[in-house]
Coordinates of C-alpha atoms in Angstrom, one line a residue:
X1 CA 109.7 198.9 70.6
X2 CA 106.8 200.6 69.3
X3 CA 104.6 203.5 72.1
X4 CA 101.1 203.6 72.7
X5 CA 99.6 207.1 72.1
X6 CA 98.8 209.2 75.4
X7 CA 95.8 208.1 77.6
X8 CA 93.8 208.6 80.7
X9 CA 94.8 206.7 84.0
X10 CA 92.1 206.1 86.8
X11 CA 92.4 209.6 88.3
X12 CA 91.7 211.2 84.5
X13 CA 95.2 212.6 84.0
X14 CA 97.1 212.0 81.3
X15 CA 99.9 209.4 81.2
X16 CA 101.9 207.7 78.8
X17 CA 101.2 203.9 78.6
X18 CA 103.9 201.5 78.9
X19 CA 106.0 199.7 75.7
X20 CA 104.1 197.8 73.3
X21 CA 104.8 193.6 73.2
X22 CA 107.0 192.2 71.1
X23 CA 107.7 189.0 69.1
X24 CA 109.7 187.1 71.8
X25 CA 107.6 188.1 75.0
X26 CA 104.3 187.7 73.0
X27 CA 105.5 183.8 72.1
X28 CA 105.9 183.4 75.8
X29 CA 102.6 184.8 76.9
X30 CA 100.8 183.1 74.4
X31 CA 102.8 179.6 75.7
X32 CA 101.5 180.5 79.1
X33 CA 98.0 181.1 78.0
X34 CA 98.1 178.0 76.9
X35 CA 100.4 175.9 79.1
X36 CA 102.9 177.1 80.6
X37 CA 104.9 173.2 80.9
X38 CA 104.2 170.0 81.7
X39 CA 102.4 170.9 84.9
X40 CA 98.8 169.4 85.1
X41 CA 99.3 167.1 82.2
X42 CA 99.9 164.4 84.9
X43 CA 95.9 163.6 84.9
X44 CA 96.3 162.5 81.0
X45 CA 98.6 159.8 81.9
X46 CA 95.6 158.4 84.9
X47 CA 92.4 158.9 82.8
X48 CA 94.3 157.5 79.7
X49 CA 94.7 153.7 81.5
X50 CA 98.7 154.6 81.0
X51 CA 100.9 156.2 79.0
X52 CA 99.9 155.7 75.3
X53 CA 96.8 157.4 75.2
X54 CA 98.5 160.1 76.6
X55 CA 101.2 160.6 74.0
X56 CA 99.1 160.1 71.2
X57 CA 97.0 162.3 72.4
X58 CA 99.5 165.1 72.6
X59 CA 100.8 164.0 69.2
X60 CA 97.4 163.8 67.7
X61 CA 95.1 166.7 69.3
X62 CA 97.4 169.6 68.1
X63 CA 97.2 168.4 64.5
X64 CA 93.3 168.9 64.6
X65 CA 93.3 171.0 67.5
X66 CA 95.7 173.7 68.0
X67 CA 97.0 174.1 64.7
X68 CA 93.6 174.8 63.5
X69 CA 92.9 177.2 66.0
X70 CA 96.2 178.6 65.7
X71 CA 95.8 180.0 62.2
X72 CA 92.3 181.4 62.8
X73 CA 93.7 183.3 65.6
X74 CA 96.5 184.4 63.4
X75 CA 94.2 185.8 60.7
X76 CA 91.4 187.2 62.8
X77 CA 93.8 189.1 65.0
X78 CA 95.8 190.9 62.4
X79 CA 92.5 191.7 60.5
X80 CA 91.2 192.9 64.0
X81 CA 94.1 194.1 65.9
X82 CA 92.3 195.9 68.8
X83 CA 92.1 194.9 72.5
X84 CA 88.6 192.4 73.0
X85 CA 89.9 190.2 70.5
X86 CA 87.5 187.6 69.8
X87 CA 84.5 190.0 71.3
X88 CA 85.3 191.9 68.0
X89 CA 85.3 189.0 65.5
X90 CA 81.9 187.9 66.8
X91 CA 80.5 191.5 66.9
X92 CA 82.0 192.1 63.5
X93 CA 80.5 189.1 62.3
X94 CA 77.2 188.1 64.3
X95 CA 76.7 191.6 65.5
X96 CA 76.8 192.7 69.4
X97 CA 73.9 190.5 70.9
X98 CA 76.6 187.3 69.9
X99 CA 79.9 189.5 70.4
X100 CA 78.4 190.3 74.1
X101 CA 77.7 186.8 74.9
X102 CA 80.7 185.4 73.1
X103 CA 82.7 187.9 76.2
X104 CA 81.2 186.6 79.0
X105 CA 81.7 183.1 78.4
X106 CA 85.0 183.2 77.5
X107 CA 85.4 186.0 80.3
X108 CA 83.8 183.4 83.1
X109 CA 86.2 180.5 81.5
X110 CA 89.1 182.4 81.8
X111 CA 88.4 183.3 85.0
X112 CA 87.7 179.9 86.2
X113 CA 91.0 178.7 84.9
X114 CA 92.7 181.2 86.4
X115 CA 91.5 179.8 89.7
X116 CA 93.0 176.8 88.6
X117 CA 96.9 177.8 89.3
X118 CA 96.9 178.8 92.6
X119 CA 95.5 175.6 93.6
X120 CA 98.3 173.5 91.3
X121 CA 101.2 175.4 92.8
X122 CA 99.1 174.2 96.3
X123 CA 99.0 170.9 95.0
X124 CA 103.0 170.6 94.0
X125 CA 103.8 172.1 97.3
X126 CA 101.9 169.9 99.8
X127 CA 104.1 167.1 98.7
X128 CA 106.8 168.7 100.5
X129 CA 104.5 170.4 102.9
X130 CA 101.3 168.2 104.3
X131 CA 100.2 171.1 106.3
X132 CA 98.5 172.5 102.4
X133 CA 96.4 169.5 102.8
X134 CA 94.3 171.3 105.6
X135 CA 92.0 174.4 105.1
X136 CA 92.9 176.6 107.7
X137 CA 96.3 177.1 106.0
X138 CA 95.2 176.2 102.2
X139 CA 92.4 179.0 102.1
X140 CA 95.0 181.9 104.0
X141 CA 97.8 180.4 100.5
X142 CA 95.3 181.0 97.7
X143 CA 94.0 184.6 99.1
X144 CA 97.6 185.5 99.7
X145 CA 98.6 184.0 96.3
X146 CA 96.2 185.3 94.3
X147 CA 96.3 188.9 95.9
X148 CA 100.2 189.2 95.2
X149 CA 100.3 187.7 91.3
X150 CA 97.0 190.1 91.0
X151 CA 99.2 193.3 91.8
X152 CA 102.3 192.3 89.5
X153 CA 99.6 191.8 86.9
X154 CA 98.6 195.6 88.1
X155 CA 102.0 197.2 87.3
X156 CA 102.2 196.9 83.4
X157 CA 101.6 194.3 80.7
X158 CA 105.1 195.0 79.3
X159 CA 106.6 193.5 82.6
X160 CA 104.1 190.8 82.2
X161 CA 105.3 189.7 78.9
X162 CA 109.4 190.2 79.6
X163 CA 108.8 188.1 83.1
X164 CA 106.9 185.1 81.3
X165 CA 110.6 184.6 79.1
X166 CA 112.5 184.6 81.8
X167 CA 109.7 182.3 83.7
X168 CA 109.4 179.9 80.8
X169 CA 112.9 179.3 80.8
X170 CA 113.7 178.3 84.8
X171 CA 109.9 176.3 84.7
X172 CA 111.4 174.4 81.7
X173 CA 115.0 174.1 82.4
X174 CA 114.3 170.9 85.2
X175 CA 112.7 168.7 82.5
X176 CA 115.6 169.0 80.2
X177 CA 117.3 167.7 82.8
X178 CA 115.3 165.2 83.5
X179 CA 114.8 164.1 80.4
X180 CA 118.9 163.8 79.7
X181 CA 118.6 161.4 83.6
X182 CA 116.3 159.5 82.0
X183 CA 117.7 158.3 78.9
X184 CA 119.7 155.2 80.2
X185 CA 116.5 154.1 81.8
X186 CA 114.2 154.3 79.4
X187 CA 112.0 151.3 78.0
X188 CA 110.3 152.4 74.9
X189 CA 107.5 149.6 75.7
X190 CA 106.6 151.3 79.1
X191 CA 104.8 154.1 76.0
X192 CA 102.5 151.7 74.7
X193 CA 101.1 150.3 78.0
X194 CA 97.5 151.3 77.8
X195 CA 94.9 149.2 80.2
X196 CA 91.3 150.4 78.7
X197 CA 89.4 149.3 82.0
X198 CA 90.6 152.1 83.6
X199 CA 89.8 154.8 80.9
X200 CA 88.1 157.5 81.9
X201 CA 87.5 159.2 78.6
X202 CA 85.5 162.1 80.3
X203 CA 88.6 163.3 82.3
X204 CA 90.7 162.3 79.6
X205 CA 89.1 164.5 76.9
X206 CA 88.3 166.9 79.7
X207 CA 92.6 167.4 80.4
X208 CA 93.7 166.8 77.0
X209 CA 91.7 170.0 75.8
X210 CA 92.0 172.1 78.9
X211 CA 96.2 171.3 77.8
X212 CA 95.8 172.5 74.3
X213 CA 93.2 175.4 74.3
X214 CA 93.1 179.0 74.7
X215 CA 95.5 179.6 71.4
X216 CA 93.0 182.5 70.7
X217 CA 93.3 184.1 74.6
X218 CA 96.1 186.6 73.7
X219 CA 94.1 188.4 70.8
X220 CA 92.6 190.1 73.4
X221 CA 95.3 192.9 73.7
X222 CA 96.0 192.6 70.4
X223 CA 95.9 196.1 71.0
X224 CA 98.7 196.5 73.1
X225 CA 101.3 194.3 70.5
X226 CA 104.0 196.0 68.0
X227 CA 103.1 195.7 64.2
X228 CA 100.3 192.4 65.3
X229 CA 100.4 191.5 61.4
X230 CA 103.4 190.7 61.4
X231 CA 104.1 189.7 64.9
X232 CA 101.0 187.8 65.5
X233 CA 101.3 184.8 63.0
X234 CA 105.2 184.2 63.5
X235 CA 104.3 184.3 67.7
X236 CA 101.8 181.9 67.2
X237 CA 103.8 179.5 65.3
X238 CA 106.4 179.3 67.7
X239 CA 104.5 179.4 70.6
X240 CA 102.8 175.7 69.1
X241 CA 106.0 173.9 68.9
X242 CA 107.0 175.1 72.1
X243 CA 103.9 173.8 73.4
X244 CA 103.9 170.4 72.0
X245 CA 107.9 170.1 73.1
X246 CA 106.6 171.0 76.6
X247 CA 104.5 168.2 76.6
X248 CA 106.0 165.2 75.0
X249 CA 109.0 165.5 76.2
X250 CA 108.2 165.1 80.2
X251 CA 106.1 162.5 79.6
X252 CA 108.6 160.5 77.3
X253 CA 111.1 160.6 80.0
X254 CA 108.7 160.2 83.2
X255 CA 106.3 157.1 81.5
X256 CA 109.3 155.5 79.5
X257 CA 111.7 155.9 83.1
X258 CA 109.3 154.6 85.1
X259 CA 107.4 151.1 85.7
X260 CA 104.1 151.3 84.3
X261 CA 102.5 150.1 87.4
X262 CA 103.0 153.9 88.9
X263 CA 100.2 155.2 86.4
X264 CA 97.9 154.7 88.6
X265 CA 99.3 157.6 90.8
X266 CA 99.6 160.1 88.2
X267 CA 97.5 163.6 88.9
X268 CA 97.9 166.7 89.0
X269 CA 101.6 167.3 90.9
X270 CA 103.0 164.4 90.4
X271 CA 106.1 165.1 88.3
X272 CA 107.5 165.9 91.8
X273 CA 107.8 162.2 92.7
X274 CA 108.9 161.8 89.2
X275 CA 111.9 164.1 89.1
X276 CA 112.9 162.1 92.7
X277 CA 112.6 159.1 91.2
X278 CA 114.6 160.0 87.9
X279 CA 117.0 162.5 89.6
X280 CA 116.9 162.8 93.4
X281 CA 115.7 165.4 95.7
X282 CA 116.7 168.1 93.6
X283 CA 115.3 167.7 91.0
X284 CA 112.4 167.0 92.8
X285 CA 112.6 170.5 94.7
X286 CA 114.0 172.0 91.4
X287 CA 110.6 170.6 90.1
X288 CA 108.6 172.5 92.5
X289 CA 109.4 175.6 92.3
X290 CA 109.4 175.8 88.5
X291 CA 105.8 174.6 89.4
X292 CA 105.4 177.7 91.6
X293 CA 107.2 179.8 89.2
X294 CA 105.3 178.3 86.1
X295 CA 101.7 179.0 87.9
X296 CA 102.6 182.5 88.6
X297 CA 103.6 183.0 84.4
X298 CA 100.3 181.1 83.6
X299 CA 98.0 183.5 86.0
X300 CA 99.6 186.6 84.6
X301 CA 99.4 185.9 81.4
X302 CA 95.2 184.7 82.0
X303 CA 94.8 187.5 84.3
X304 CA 95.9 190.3 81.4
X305 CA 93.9 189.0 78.5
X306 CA 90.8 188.5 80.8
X307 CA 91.4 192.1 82.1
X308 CA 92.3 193.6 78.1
X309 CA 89.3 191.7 76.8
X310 CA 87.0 193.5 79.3
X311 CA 89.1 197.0 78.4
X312 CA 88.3 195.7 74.4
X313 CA 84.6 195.1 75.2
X314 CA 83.9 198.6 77.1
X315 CA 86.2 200.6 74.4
X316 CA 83.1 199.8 71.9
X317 CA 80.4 200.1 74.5
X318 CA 78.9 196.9 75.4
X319 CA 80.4 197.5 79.2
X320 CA 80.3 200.7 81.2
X321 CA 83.5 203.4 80.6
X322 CA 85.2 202.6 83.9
X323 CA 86.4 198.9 82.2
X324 CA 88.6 201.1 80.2
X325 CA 89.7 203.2 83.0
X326 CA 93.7 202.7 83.3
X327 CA 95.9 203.1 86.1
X328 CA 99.4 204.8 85.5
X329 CA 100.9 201.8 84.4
X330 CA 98.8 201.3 81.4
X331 CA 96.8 199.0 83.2
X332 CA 92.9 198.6 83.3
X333 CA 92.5 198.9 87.3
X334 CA 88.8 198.0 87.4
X335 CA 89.1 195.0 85.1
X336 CA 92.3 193.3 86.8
X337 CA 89.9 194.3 90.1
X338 CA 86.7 192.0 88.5
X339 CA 88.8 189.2 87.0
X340 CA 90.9 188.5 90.5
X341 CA 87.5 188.7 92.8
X342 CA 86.5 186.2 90.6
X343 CA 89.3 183.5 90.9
X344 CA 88.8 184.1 94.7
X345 CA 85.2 182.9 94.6
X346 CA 85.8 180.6 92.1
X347 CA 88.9 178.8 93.5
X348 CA 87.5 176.5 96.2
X349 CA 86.3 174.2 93.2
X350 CA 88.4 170.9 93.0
X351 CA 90.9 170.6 90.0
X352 CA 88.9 168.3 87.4
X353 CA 85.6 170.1 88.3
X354 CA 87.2 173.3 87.0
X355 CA 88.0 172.0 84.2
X356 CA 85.0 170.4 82.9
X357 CA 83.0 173.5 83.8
X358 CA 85.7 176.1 81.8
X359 CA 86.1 173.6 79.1
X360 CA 82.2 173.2 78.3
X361 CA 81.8 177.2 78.3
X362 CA 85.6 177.4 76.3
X363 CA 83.8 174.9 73.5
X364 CA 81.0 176.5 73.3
X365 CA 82.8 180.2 72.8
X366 CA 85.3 178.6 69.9
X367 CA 82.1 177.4 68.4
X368 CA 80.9 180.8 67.5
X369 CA 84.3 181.9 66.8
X370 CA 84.6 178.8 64.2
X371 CA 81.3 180.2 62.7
X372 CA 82.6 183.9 62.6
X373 CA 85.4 183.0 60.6
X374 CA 83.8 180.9 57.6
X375 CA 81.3 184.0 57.7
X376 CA 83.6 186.7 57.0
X377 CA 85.3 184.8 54.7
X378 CA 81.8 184.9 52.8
X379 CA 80.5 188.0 54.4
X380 CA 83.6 190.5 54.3
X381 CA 85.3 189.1 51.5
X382 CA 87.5 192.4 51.1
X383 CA 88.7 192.4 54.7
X384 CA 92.2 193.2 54.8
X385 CA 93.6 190.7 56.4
X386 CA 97.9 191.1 56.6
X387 CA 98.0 187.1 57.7
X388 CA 95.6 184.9 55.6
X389 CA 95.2 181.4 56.0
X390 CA 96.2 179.9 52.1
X391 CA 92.5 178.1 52.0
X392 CA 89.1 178.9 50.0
X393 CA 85.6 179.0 51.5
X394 CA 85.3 175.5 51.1
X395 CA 89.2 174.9 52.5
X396 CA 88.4 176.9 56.0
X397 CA 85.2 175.3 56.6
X398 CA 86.7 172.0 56.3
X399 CA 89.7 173.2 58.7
X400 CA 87.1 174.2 61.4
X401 CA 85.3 170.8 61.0
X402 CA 87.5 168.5 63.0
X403 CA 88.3 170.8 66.0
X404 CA 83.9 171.2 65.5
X405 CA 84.0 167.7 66.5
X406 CA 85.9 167.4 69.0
X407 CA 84.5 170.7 71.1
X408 CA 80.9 168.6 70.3
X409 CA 82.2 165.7 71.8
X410 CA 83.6 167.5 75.1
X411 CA 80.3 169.5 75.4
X412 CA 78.9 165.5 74.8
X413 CA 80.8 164.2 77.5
X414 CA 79.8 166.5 79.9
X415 CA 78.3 166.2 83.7
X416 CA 75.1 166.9 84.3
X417 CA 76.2 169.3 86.7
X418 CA 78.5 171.0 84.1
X419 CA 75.0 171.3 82.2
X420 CA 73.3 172.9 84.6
X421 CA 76.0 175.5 86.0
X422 CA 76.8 176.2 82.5
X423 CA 73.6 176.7 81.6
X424 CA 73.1 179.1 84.7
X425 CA 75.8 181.0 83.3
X426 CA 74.6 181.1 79.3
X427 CA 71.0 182.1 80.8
X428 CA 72.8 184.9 82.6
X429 CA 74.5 186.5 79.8
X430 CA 71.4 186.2 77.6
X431 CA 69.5 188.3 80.3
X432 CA 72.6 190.8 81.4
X433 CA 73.3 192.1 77.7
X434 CA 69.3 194.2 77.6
X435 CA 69.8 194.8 81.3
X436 CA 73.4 196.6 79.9
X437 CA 71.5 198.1 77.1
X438 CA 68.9 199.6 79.7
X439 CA 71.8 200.9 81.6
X440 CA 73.2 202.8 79.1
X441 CA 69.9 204.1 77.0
X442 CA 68.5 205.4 80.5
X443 CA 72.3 206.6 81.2
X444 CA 72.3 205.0 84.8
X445 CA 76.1 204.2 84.6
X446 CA 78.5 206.1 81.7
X447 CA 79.7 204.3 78.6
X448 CA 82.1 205.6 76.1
X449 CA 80.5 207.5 73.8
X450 CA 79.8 207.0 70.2
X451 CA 81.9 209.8 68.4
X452 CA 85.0 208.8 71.0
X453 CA 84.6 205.7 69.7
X454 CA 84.4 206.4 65.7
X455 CA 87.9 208.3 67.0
X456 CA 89.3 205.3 67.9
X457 CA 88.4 203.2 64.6
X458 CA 89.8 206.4 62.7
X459 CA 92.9 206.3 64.3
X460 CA 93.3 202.5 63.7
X461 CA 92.4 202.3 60.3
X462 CA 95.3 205.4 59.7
X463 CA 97.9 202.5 61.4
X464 CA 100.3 201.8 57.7
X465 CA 100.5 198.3 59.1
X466 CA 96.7 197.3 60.4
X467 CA 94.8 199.2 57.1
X468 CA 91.6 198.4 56.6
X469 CA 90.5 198.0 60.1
X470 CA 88.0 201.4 60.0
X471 CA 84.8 200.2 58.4
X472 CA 85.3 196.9 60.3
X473 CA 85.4 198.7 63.9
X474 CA 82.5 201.0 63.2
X475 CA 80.3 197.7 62.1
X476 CA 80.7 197.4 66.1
X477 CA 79.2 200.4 66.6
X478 CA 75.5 200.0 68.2

């Protein structure tokens, strides 16, 4: 494996940062960015009136969701293969005002979904143990969960991306299993009950997307993978069909095993009562703690692109110097510190109410990112780019029309609560980027300065397998 160059930890001595990510753990963290298993796909199955909607849906939404998304990942993060990720492509493209903003949403929706998992593995266990159902030992769980998976995060991305294999592998494992129990009871007509009185296309679009977004999350330490033209694309790909597997597969055996009258009781944690009725109390137990195990892969792997993205966005000075301050594992210390006191604050919100507020700020991020990429298509024409998705100006802008649609029609579908919070939160950004800018022109807090960072770009573009990348960074430059 391939060796970062010597940095600075927290206490300004020099250390030597762990191993860069490979192909094998990058598919996995990039799986668990983006799901991580069947767990919380149980809501499809209610808010779809039954099963069919809910397999289409997973057979359907990656074809003009994921995929898409998948191969504009792949090309922007080889052409841009530094920590911040997206924050670069919008900066590179729109310029900083837009890169900045484009951060903090997709900062605060990562966040928010990263509150999401201690309350799922809450929500699997209280099935076996009731006393989760009350507050006074709920709130002491998700403190004490959140505090523990924070510090693992703490001790090095390369132990991050080895665990998620290993993770993947025991969260999966029960639902091969249960698929095998359920073959000699399955009824392939139980998949096409569908009763459209009890739609609820809000929650339906809401966990469908929530399901099959953040492809794009892991280009934030781009910076921290091994050769990421080469390793990027071929980690993508596999990371979809491992996805989709994930998915279809559960649900097959769960809907086609069971009568369709129990569709009414799928949500979030139910695939516990579906591995007892399929396989017994094992697999039921089994089921639960790949759930636990599962939720602790998906927080990591949120939890270290949030925290690279906001290293990223301070290592080209839109956020104050100590964001890229790292501790002696190679880890930014301040930026894991920010991202978990945010899932604290933010994990007291119920499960679909999470959703619908990270999806609306998620669509409206991928939005921009959509227009970033037609744009330097047409703008930086010359960009090297070692991955290139096979498709003219014409061909990419009707690729990012479909998936344009559908983040439209979840922004559409929205509360009017989601409306306001999320607007509270773009309002926010639009004010904190010249209250940053103030900051550093009146030199109230230090950023990293402009020659260290004209350093940085002249080391990346020297990389014989990222060229290119030096007029691209200092475009970022303010």
């Amino acid at each position: 494996m391939g060796e970062q160059p010597i940095s600075s930890n927290e206490n300004g001595a020099e250390t030597k940062p762990n191993p860069k990510i490979t192909l094998l753990p990058l598919i996995f963290l990039i799986f668990y960015e983006v799901s991580g298993g069947p767990f919380g796909v149980e809501d499809s199955v209610k808010s779809g009136g039954g099963p069919l909607l809910a397999l289409l849906g997973f057979l359907i939404f990656p074809l003009i969701w994921s995929l898409p998304e998948a191969l504009i990942t792949a090309e922007l993060a080889t052409s841009f293969p530094e920590n911040g990720g997206y924050v670069v492509w919008i900066s590179s493209a729109f310029g900083q005002f837009w890169g900045f903003q484009e951060g903090f949403w997709k900062w605060f929706s990562g966040v928010m979904d990263n509150a999401l998992y201690p309350v799922l593995f809450l929500d699997y266990l209280k099935h076996s143990f009731p006393v989760f159902n009350l507050v006074a030992a709920r709130v002491p769980a998700l403190l004490g969960i959140t505090f523990s998976l924070t510090y693992l995060n703490y001790r090095g991305l390369h132990i991050v991306g080895f665990s998620t294999v290993l993770l993947a592998i025991f969260s999966l494992c029960p639902f091969i299993v249960m698929a095998l129990l359920s073959v000699p009871r399955i009824s392939p007509k139980r998949w096409l009950v569908v009763d459209f009185r009890k739609v609820n296309w809000r929650g339906y679009f809401n966990t469908m997307f929530w399901n099959l977004n953040y492809w794009d999350k892991a280009s934030t330490l781009a910076g921290e993978v091994e050769n990421p033209g080469q390793t990027f694309p071929k980690a993508l790909f596999g990371a979809v069909l491992l996805v989709i597997c994930s998915y279809l597969v559960p649900l097959m055996a769960g809907t086609g095993a069971l009568a369709s009258s129990l569709s009414d009781e799928w949500s979030d944690g139910y695939f516990a009562q579906v591995g007892m009725a399929i396989g017994g109390v094992g697999l039921s137990v089994w089921i639960q703690a790949a759930s636990a195990l599962s939720n602790l892969g998906l927080f990591e792997a949120e939890m270290s692109s949030d925290a690279f993205q906001l290293l990223g966005m301070s290592e080209i000075g839109m956020l104050p110097a100590f964001f890229a301050r790292r501790s002696k594992h190679g880890t930014p210390t301040i930026s894991i510190l920010c991202s978990a006191t945010g899932v604290i604050f933010l994990s007291w919100l119920s499960f679909q109410e999470i959703i619908e507020f990270l999806n609306f700020l998620y669509a409206l991020g991928m939005l921009l990112e959509f227009a970033a990429f037609v744009r330097l298509r047409i703008k930086k024409a010359d960009l090297h780019r070692p991955y290139k998705v096979p498709l003219g100006t014409c061909g990419v802008a009707l690729l990012c029309f479909p998936p344009s649609l559908l983040l439209i029609l979840v922004m559409v579908l929205a509360s009017l609560r989601t409306f306001l919070v999320s607007g509270a939160v773009i309002l926010f950004g639009f004010c904190l980027y010249p209250f940053l800018s103030l900051v550093k022109e009146k030199r109230w807090l230090s950023f990293i300065p402009e020659e260290e960072m004209i350093l940085t770009s002249d080391k990346s573009s020297s990389q014989p397998s990222d060229p290119g990348l030096g007029d691209e960074s200092a475009c970022l430059l303010p």
